mmCIF file of N, CA and C in Angstrom:
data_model
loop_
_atom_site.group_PDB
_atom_site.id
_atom_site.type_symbol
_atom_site.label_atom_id
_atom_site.label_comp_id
_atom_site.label_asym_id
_atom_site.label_seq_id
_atom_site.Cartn_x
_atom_site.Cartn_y
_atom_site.Cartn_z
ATOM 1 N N UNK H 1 111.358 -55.859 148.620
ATOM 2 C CA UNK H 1 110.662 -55.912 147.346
ATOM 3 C C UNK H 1 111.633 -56.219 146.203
ATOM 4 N N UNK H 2 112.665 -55.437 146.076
ATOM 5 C CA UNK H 2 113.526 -56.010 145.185
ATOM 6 C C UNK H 2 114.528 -57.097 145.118
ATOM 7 N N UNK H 3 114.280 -57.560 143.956
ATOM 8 C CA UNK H 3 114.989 -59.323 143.251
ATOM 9 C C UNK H 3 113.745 -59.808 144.105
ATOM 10 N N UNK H 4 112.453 -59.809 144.281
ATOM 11 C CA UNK H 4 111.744 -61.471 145.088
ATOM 12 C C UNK H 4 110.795 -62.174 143.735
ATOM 13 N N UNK H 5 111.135 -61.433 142.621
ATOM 14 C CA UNK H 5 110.064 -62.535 141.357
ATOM 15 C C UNK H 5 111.292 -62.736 140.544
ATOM 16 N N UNK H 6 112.288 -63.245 140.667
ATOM 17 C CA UNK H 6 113.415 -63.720 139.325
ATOM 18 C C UNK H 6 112.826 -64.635 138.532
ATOM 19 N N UNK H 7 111.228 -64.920 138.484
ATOM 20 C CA UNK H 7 110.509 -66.062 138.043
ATOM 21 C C UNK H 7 110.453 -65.779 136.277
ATOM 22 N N UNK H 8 110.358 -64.344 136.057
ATOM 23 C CA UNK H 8 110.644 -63.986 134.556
ATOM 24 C C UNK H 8 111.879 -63.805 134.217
ATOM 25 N N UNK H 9 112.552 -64.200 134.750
ATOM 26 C CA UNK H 9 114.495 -64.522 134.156
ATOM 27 C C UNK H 9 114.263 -65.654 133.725
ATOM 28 N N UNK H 10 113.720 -66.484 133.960
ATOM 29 C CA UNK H 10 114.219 -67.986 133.747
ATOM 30 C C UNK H 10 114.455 -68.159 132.776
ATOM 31 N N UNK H 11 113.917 -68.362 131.346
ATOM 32 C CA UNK H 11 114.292 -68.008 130.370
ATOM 33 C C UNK H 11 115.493 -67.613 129.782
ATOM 34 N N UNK H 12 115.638 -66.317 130.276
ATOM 35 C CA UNK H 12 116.705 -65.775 129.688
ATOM 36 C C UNK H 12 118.296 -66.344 130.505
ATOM 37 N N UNK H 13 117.896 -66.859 131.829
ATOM 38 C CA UNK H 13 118.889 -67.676 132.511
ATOM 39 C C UNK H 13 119.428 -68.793 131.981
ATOM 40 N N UNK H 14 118.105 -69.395 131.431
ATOM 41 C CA UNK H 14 118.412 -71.018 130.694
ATOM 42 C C UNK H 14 119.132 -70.672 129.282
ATOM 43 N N UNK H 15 118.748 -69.545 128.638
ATOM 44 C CA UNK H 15 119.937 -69.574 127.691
ATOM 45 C C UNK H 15 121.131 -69.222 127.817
ATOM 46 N N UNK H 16 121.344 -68.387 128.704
ATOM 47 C CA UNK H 16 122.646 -67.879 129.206
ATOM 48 C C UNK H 16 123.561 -68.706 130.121
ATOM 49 N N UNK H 17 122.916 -69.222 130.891
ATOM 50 C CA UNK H 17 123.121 -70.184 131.613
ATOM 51 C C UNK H 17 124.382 -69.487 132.911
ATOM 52 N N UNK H 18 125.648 -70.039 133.405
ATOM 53 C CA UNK H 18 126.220 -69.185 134.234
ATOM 54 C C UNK H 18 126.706 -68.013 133.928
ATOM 55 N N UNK H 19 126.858 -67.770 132.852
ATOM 56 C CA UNK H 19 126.720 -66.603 132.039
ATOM 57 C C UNK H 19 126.449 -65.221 132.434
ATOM 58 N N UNK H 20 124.852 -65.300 132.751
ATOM 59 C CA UNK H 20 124.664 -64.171 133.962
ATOM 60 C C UNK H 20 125.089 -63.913 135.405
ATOM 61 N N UNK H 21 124.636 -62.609 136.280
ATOM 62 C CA UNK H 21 125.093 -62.597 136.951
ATOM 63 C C UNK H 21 123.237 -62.295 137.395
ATOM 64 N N UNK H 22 122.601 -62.942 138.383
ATOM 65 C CA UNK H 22 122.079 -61.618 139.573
ATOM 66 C C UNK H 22 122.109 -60.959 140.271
ATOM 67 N N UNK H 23 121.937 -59.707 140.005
ATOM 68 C CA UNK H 23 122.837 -59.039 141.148
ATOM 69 C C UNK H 23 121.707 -58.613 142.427
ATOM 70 N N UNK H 24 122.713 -58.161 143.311
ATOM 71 C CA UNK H 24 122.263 -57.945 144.741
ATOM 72 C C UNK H 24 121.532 -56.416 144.228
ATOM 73 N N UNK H 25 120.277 -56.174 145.430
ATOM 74 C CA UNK H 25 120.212 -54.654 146.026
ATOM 75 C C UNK H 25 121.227 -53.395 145.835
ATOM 76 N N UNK H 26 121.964 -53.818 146.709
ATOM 77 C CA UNK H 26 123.536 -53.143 146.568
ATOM 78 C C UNK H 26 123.810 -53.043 145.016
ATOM 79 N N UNK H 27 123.992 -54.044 144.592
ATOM 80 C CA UNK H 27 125.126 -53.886 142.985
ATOM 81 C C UNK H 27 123.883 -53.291 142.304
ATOM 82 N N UNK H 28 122.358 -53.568 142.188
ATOM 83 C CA UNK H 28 121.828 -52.893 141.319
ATOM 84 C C UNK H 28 122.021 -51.135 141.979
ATOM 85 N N UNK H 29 121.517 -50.953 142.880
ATOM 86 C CA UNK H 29 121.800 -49.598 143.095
ATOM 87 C C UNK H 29 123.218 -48.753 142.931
ATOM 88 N N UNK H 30 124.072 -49.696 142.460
ATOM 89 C CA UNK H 30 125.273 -48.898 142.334
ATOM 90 C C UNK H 30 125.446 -48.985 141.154
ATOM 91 N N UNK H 31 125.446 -49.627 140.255
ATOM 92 C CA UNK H 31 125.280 -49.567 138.329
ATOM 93 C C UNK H 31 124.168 -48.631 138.064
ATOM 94 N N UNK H 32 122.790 -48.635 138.916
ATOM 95 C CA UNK H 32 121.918 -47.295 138.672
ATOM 96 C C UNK H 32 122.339 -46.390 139.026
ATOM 97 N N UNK H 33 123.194 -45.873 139.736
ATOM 98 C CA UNK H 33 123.460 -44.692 140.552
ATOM 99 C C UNK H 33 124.874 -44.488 139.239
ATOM 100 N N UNK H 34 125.443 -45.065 138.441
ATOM 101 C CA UNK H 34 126.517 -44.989 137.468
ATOM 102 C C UNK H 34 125.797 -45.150 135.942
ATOM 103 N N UNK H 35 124.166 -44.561 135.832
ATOM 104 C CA UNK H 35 123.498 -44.779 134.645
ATOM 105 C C UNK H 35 122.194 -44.151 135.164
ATOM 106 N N UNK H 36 121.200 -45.055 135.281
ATOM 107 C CA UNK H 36 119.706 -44.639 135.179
ATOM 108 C C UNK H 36 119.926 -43.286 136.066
ATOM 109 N N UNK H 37 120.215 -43.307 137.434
ATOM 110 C CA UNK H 37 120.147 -42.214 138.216
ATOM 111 C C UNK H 37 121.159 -41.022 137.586
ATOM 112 N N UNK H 38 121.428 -41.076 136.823
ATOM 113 C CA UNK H 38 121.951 -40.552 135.910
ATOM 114 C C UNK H 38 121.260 -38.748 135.324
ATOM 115 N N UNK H 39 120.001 -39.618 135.031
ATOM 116 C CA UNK H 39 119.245 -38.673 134.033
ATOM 117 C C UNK H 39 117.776 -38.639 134.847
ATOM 118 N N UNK H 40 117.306 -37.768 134.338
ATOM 119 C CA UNK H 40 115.654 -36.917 135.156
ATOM 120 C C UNK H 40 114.688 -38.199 134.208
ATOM 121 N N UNK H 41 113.465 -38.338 135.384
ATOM 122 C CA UNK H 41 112.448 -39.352 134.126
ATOM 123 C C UNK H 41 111.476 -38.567 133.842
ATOM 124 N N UNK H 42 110.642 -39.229 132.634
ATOM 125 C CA UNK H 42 109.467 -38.750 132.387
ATOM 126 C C UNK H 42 108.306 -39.509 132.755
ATOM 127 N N UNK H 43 107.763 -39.432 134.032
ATOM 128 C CA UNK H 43 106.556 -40.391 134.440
ATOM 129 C C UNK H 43 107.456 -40.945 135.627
ATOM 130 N N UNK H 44 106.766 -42.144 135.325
ATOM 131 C CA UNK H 44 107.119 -42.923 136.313
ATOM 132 C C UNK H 44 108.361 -44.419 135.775
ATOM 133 N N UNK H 45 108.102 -44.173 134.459
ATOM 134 C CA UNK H 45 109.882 -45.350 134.110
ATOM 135 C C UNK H 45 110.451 -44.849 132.413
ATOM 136 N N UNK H 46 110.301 -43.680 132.199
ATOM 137 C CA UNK H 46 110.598 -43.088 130.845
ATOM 138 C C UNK H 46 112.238 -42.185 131.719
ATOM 139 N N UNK H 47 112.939 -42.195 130.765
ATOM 140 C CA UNK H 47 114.114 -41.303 131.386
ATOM 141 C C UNK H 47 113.910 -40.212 130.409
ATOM 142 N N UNK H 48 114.552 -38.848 130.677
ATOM 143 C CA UNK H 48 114.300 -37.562 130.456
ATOM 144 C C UNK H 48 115.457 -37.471 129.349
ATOM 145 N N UNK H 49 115.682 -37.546 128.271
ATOM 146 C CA UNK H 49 116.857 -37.609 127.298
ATOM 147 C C UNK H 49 117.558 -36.073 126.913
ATOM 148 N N UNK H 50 116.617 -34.996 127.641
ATOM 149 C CA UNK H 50 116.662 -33.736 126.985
ATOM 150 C C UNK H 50 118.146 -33.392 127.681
ATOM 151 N N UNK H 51 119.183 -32.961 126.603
ATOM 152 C CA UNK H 51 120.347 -32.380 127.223
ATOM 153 C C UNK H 51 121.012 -33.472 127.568
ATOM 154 N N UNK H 52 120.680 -35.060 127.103
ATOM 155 C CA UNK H 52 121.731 -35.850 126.979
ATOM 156 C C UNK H 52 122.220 -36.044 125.625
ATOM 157 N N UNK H 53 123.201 -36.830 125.538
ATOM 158 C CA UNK H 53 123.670 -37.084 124.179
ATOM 159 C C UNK H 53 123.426 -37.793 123.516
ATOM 160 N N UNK H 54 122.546 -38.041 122.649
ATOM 161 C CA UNK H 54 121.212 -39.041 121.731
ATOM 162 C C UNK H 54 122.290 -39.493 121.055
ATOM 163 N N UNK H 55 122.641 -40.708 120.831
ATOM 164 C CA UNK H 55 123.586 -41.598 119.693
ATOM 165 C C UNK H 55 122.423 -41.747 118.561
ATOM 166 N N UNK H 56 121.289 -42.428 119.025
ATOM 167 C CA UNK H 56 120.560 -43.198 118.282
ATOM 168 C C UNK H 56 118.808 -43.462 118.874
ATOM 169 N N UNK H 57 118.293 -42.866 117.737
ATOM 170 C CA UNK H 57 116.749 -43.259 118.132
ATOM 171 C C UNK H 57 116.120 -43.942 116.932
ATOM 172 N N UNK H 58 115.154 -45.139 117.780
ATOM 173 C CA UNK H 58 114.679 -46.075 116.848
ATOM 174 C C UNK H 58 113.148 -46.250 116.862
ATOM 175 N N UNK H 59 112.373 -46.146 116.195
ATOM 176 C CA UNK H 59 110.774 -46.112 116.473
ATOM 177 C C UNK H 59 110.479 -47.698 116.679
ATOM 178 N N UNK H 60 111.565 -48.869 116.318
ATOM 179 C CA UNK H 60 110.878 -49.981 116.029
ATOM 180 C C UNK H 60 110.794 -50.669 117.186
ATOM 181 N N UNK H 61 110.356 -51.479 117.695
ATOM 182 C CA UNK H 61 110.106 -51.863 119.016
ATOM 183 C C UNK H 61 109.952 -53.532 119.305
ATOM 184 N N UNK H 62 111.083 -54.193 118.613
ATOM 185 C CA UNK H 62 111.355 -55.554 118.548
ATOM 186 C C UNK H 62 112.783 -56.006 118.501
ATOM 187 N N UNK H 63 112.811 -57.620 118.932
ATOM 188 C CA UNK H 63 114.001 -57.883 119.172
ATOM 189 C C UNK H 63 115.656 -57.891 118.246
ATOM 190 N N UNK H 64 114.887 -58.069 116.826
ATOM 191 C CA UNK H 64 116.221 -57.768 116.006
ATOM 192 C C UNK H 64 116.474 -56.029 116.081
ATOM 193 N N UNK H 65 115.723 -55.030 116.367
ATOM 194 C CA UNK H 65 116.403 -53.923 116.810
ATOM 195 C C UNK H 65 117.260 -54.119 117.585
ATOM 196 N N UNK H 66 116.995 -54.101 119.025
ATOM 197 C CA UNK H 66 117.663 -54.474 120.278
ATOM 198 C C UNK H 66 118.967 -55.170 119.589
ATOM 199 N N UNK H 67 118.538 -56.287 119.177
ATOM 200 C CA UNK H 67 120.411 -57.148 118.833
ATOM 201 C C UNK H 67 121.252 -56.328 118.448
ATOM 202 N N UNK H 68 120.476 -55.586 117.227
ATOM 203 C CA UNK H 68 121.314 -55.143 116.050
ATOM 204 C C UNK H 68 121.728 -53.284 116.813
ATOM 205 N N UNK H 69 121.457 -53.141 117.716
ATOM 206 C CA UNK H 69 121.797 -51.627 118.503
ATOM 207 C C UNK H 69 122.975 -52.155 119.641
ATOM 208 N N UNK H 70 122.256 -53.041 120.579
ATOM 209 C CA UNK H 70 123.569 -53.326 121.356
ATOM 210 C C UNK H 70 124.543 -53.957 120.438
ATOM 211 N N UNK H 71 124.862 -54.606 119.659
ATOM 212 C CA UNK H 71 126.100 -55.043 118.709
ATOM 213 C C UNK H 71 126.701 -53.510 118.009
ATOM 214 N N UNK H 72 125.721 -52.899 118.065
ATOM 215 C CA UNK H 72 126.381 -51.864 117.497
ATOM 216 C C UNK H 72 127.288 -50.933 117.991
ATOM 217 N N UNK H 73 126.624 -51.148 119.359
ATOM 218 C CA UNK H 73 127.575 -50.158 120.288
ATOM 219 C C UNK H 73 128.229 -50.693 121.737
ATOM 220 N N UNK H 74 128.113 -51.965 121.634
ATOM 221 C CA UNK H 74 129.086 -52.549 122.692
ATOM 222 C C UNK H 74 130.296 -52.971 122.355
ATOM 223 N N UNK H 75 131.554 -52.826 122.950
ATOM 224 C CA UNK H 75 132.573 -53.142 122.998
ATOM 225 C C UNK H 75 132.578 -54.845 123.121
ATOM 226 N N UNK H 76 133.237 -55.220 121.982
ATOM 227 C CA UNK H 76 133.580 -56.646 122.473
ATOM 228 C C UNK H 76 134.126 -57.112 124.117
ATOM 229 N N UNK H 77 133.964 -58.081 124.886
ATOM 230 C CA UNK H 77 133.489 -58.616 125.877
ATOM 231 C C UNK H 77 133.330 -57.566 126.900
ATOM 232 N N UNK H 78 132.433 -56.794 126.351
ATOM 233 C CA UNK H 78 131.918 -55.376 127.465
ATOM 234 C C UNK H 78 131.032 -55.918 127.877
ATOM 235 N N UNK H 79 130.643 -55.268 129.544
ATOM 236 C CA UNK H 79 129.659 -56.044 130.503
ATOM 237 C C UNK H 79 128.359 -55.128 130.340
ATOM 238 N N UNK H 80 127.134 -55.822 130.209
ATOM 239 C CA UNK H 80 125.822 -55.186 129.885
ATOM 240 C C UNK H 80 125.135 -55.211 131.149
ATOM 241 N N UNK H 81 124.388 -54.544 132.261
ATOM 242 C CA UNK H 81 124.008 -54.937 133.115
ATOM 243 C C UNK H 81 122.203 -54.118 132.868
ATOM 244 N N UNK H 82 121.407 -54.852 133.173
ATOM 245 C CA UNK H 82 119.845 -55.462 132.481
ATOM 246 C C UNK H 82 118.930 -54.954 133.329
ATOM 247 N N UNK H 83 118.596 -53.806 133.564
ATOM 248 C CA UNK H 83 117.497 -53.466 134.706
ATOM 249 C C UNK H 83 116.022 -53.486 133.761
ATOM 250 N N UNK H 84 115.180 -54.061 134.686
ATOM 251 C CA UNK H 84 113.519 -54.011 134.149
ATOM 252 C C UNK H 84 112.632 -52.492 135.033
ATOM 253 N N UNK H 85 112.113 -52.526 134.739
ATOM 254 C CA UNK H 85 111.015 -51.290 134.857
ATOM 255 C C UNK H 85 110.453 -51.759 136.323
ATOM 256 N N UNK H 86 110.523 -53.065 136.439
ATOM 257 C CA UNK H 86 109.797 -53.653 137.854
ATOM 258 C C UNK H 86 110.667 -54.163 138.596
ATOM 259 N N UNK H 87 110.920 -53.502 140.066
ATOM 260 C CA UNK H 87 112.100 -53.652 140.862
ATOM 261 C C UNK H 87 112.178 -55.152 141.386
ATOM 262 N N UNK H 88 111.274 -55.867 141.264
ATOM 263 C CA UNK H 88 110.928 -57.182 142.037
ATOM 264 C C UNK H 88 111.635 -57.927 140.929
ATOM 265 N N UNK H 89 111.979 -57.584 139.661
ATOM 266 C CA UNK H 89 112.791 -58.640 138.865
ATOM 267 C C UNK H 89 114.019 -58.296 138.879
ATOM 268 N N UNK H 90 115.086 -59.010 139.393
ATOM 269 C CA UNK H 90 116.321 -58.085 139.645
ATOM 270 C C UNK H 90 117.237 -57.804 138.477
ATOM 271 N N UNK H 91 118.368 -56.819 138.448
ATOM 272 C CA UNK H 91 118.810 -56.647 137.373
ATOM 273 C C UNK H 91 119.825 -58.193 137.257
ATOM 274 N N UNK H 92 120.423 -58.235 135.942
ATOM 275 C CA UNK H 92 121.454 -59.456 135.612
ATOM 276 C C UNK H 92 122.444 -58.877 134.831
ATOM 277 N N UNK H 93 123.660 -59.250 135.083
ATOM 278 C CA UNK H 93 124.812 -58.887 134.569
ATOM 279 C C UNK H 93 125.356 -59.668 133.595
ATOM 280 N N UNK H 94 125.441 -59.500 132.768
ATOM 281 C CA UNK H 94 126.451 -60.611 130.991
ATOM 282 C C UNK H 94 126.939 -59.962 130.363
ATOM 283 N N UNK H 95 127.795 -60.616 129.695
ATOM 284 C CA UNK H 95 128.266 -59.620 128.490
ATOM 285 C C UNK H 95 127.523 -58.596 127.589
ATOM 286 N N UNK H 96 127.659 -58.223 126.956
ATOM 287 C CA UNK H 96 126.814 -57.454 125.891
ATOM 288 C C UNK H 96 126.456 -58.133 124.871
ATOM 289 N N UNK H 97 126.963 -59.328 123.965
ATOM 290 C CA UNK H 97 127.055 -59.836 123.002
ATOM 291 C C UNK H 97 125.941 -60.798 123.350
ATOM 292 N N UNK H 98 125.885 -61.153 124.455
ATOM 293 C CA UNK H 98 124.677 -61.986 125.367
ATOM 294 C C UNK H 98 123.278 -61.521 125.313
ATOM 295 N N UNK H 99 123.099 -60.347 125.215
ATOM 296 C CA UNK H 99 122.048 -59.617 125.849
ATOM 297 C C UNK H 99 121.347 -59.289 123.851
ATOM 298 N N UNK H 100 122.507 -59.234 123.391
ATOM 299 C CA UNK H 100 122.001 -59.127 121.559
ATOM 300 C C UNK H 100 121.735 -60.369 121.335
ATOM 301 N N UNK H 101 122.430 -61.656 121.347
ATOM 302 C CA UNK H 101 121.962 -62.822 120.934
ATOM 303 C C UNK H 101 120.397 -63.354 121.580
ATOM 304 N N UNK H 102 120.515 -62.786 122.702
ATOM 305 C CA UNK H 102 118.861 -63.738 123.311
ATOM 306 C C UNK H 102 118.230 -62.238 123.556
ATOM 307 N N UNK H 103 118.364 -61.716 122.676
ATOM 308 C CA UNK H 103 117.322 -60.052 122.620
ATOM 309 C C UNK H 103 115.632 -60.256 122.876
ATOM 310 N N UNK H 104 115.092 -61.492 122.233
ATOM 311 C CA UNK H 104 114.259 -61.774 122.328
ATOM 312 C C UNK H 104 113.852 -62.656 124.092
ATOM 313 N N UNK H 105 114.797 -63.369 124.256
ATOM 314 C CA UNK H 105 114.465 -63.511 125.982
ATOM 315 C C UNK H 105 114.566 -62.526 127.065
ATOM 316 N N UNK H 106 115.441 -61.554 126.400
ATOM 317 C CA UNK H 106 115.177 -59.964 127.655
ATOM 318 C C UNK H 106 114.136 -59.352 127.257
ATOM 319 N N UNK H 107 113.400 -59.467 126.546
ATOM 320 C CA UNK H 107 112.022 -58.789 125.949
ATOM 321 C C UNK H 107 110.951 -59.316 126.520
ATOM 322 N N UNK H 108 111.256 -60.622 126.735
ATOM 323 C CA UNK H 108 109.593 -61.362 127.195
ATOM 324 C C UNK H 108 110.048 -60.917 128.851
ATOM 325 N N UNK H 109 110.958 -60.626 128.993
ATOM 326 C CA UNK H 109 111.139 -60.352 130.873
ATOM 327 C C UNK H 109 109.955 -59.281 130.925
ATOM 328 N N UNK H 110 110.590 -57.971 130.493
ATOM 329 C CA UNK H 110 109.381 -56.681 130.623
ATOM 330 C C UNK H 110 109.445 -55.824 129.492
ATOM 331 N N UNK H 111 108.152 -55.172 128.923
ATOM 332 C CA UNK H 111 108.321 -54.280 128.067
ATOM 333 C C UNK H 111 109.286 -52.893 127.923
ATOM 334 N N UNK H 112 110.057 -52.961 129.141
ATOM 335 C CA UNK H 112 110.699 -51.982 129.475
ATOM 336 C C UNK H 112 111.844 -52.472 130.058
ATOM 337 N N UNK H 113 112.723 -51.912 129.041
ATOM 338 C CA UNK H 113 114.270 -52.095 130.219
ATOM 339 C C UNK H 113 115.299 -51.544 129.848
ATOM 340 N N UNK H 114 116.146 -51.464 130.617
ATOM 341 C CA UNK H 114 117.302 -50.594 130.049
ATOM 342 C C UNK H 114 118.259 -51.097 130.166
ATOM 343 N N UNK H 115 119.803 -51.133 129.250
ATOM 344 C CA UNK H 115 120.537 -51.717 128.948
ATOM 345 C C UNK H 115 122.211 -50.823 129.404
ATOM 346 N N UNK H 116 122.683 -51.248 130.849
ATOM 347 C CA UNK H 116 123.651 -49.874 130.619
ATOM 348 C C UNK H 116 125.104 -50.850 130.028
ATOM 349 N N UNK H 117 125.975 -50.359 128.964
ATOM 350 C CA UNK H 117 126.844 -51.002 128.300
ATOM 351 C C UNK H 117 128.009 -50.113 129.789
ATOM 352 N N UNK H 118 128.700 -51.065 130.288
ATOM 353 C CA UNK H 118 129.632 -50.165 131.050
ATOM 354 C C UNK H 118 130.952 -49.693 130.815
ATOM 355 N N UNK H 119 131.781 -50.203 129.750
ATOM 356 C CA UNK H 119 132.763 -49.700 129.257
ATOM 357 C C UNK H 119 132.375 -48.382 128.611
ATOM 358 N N UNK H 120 131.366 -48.692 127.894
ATOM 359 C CA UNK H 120 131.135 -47.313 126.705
ATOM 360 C C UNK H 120 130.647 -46.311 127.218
ATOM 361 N N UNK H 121 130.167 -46.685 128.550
ATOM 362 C CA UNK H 121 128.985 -45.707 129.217
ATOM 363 C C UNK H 121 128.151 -44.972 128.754
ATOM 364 N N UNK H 122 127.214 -45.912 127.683
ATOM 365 C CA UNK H 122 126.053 -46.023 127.657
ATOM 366 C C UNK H 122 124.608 -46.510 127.977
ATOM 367 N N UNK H 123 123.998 -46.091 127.510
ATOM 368 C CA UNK H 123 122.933 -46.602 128.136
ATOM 369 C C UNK H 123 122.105 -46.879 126.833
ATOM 370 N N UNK H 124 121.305 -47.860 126.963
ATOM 371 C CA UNK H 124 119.718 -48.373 125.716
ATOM 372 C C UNK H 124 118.752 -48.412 126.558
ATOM 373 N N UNK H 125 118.116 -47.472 126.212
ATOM 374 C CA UNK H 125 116.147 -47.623 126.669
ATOM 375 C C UNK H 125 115.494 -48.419 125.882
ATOM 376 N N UNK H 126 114.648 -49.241 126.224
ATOM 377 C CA UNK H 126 113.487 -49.620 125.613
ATOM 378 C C UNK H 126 112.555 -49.840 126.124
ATOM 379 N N UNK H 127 111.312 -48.841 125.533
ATOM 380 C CA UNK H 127 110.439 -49.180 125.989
ATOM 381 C C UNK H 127 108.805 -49.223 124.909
ATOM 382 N N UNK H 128 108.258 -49.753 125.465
ATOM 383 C CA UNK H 128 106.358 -50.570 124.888
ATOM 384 C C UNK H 128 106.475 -49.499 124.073
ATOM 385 N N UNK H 129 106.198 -49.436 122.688
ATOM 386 C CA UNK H 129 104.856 -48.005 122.408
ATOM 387 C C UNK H 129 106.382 -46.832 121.811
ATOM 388 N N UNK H 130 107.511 -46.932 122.695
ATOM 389 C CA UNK H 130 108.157 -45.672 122.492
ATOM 390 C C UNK H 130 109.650 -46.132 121.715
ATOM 391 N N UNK H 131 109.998 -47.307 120.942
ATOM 392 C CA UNK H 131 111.259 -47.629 120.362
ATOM 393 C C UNK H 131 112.207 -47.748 121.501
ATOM 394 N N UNK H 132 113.941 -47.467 120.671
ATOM 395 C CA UNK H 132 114.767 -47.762 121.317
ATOM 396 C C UNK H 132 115.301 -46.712 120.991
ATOM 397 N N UNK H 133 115.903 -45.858 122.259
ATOM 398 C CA UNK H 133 117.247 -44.655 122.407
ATOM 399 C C UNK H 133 118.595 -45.210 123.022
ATOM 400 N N UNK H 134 119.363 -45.117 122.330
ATOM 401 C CA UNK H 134 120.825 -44.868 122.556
ATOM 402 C C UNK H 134 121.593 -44.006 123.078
ATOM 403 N N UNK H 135 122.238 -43.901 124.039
ATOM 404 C CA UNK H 135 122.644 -42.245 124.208
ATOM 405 C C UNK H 135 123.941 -42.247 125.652
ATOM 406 N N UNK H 136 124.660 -41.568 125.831
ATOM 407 C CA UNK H 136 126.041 -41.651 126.083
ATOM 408 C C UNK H 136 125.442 -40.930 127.788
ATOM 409 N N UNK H 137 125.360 -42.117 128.888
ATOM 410 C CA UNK H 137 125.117 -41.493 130.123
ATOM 411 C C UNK H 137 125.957 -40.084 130.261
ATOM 412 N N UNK H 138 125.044 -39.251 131.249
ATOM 413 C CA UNK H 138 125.635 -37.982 131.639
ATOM 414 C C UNK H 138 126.561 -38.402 132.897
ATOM 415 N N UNK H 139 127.606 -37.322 132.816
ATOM 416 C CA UNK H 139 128.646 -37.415 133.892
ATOM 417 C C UNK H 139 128.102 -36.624 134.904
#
């Protein structure tokens, strides 16, 4: 089931171009297992923030947020790696500075996704309905 619709990357592929990475089964489960698996969820794709370390919460729920949050807290040429809410779209690996400039092509992928910055070891939620959280993965 997972990576078989990369059909909603395209987009964000064509602007990035080799740029990204797709990653395997393997590599997504091991950047989740160093982030999302991280923290408890709420439901079925909300993560549990209680007793993590909140940098930043945003009610607004559009793409110049997103730019203007990952620029804020990624390390220059720090690697961003891009998981969607739906396992069949696989995650993609780019810089961070990548993922702020075409904010608006990781948005039309899924209403939901999360952004783990890996130098800073953070993480960005976003999701439909609920803004954007910032917040410093748990060890």
């Amino acid at each position: 089931m997972y990576g078989t619709h990369a059909e909603p990357l395209a987009r964000v592929l064509e602007a990035v171009g080799d740029s990204a990475m797709l990653l395997s089964y393997e590599e997504d489960r091991a950047f989740a297992a160093l982030s999302l698996g991280r923290f408890p969820s709420v439901g079925s794709s909300r993560l549990d923030w209680d007793g993590a370390e909140v940098i930043e919460r945003c009610e607004a729920f559009d793409s110049g947020q997103l730019n203007r949050m990952v620029r804020a807290y990624a390390g220059a040429g720090e690697l961003a790696v891009v998981f969607w809410s739906n396992l069949a779209v696989p995650a993609v690996a780019m810089e961070a500075a990548l993922v702020a400039e075409h904010a608006d092509e990781v948005l039309e992928v899924s209403p939901e996704c999360w952004i783990y910055l890996t130098d800073s070891k953070l993480l960005v939620e976003f999701q439909d309905g609920k803004g954007l959280t910032v917040g410093q993965v748990p060890n």
